[in-house]
């Protein structure tokens, strides 16, 4: 039993060291530990009126929109693409919903909220189809194709709201971003979407098809895969995720601010995907890594706010953490650490370079034997032969 354990434990440790989630998890634990050391009540969670409250619950609630957008961004990046328009799409979704609710005959009714939500999500699907059309059919670079909607989307949202902050008082709509079912409803929506995507992409061949398109789109097309359809689908899904995230952001404050809603959230989503270990070059992706990355981004934001640092400086702290985590995940850095561990490892006693093994395998040398490269002195010396004849 001890021999089996000694053989299994090193393999498990080596697998943990080689995991891309190791350093992101270490960074997340370090951030939580730093907050807990500064604020002893950081880890406390209380139940009040059937709702859970606490700093950890706030991190989950505020990080739900980032997680949802990062989920769609993960699939887009896996196809060797990127979507910079998700923040603008989120602003458009909130603007359409709030404007529809305010313009209805009964702004407080659930029917007005459902109508506004339906119109917003339908428009988000159209915007996703537009991005997919530019990338998959016209062949425009994804960063350029989505940059068009990123810049124009804010203008569309401003046109919908007439440049004003639209406030609503609708209890049904507010439940999306501020409601509770023991846990915040927003995080339940994001986790449900994460589980659904994991089941669809990992239990079926869809995940493999997405990775193959990201690794080599041309080879996938020649193999019979409809790469254009797959790329189109992931952009539509990313826009839908952005629309739902925009509903969360808007309903949490019961208002639509086209200028600041979802501002720079596309950067947070991209950073969450990269921190989680997914490559921007496309191919393999990690949904669990995206979850960890989104939690790191939101925990870092909460840490900066709790320390009393100005919100403008948050981007600097995010950049420092992202640089550190990405350097630790870089292939050359990981390879260098691997070489250092191998060079410091003990030398095996059965190694061919071991002195004991070389001595035991060498034949014994006879001191009286004549070697092949050393001829006999009497037979080889002509002077001695002449003396013998005389």
PDB file of N, CA and C in Angstrom, residues 23 27 318-330 333:
ATOM      1  N   UNK A  23      -2.282  28.978 -10.419  1.00  0.00           N
ATOM      2  CA  UNK A  23      -1.931  30.347 -10.058  1.00  0.00           C
ATOM      3  C   UNK A  23      -3.150  31.259  -9.966  1.00  0.00           C
ATOM      4  N   UNK A  27      -3.963  33.298  -6.585  1.00  0.00           N
ATOM      5  CA  UNK A  27      -4.227  34.746  -6.559  1.00  0.00           C
ATOM      6  C   UNK A  27      -5.560  35.056  -5.895  1.00  0.00           C
ATOM      7  N   UNK A 318      -5.805  46.248 -11.429  1.00  0.00           N
ATOM      8  CA  UNK A 318      -6.199  45.139 -12.291  1.00  0.00           C
ATOM      9  C   UNK A 318      -5.079  44.788 -13.259  1.00  0.00           C
ATOM     10  N   UNK A 319      -4.449  45.814 -13.816  1.00  0.00           N
ATOM     11  CA  UNK A 319      -3.364  45.562 -14.764  1.00  0.00           C
ATOM     12  C   UNK A 319      -2.200  44.838 -14.087  1.00  0.00           C
ATOM     13  N   UNK A 320      -1.852  45.233 -12.859  1.00  0.00           N
ATOM     14  CA  UNK A 320      -0.739  44.595 -12.155  1.00  0.00           C
ATOM     15  C   UNK A 320      -1.037  43.124 -11.867  1.00  0.00           C
ATOM     16  N   UNK A 321      -2.255  42.840 -11.399  1.00  0.00           N
ATOM     17  CA  UNK A 321      -2.609  41.452 -11.105  1.00  0.00           C
ATOM     18  C   UNK A 321      -2.641  40.618 -12.379  1.00  0.00           C
ATOM     19  N   UNK A 322      -3.185  41.190 -13.434  1.00  0.00           N
ATOM     20  CA  UNK A 322      -3.271  40.450 -14.691  1.00  0.00           C
ATOM     21  C   UNK A 322      -1.877  40.155 -15.239  1.00  0.00           C
ATOM     22  N   UNK A 323      -0.975  41.131 -15.154  1.00  0.00           N
ATOM     23  CA  UNK A 323       0.391  40.918 -15.635  1.00  0.00           C
ATOM     24  C   UNK A 323       1.065  39.801 -14.843  1.00  0.00           C
ATOM     25  N   UNK A 324       0.897  39.822 -13.517  1.00  0.00           N
ATOM     26  CA  UNK A 324       1.523  38.798 -12.687  1.00  0.00           C
ATOM     27  C   UNK A 324       0.990  37.411 -13.001  1.00  0.00           C
ATOM     28  N   UNK A 325      -0.329  37.278 -13.092  1.00  0.00           N
ATOM     29  CA  UNK A 325      -0.924  35.963 -13.349  1.00  0.00           C
ATOM     30  C   UNK A 325      -0.569  35.467 -14.745  1.00  0.00           C
ATOM     31  N   UNK A 326      -0.599  36.354 -15.722  1.00  0.00           N
ATOM     32  CA  UNK A 326      -0.292  35.946 -17.098  1.00  0.00           C
ATOM     33  C   UNK A 326       1.173  35.551 -17.246  1.00  0.00           C
ATOM     34  N   UNK A 327       2.077  36.241 -16.533  1.00  0.00           N
ATOM     35  CA  UNK A 327       3.485  35.846 -16.568  1.00  0.00           C
ATOM     36  C   UNK A 327       3.685  34.463 -15.966  1.00  0.00           C
ATOM     37  N   UNK A 328       2.983  34.187 -14.887  1.00  0.00           N
ATOM     38  CA  UNK A 328       3.107  32.868 -14.270  1.00  0.00           C
ATOM     39  C   UNK A 328       2.520  31.779 -15.159  1.00  0.00           C
ATOM     40  N   UNK A 329       1.587  32.141 -16.041  1.00  0.00           N
ATOM     41  CA  UNK A 329       0.990  31.166 -16.945  1.00  0.00           C
ATOM     42  C   UNK A 329       1.716  31.071 -18.276  1.00  0.00           C
ATOM     43  N   UNK A 330       2.684  31.950 -18.519  1.00  0.00           N
ATOM     44  CA  UNK A 330       3.368  31.951 -19.807  1.00  0.00           C
ATOM     45  C   UNK A 330       4.137  30.649 -20.004  1.00  0.00           C
ATOM     46  N   UNK A 333       7.909  30.802 -19.013  1.00  0.00           N
ATOM     47  CA  UNK A 333       8.130  30.876 -17.570  1.00  0.00           C
ATOM     48  C   UNK A 333       7.879  29.521 -16.925  1.00  0.00           C
TER      49      UNK A 333
END
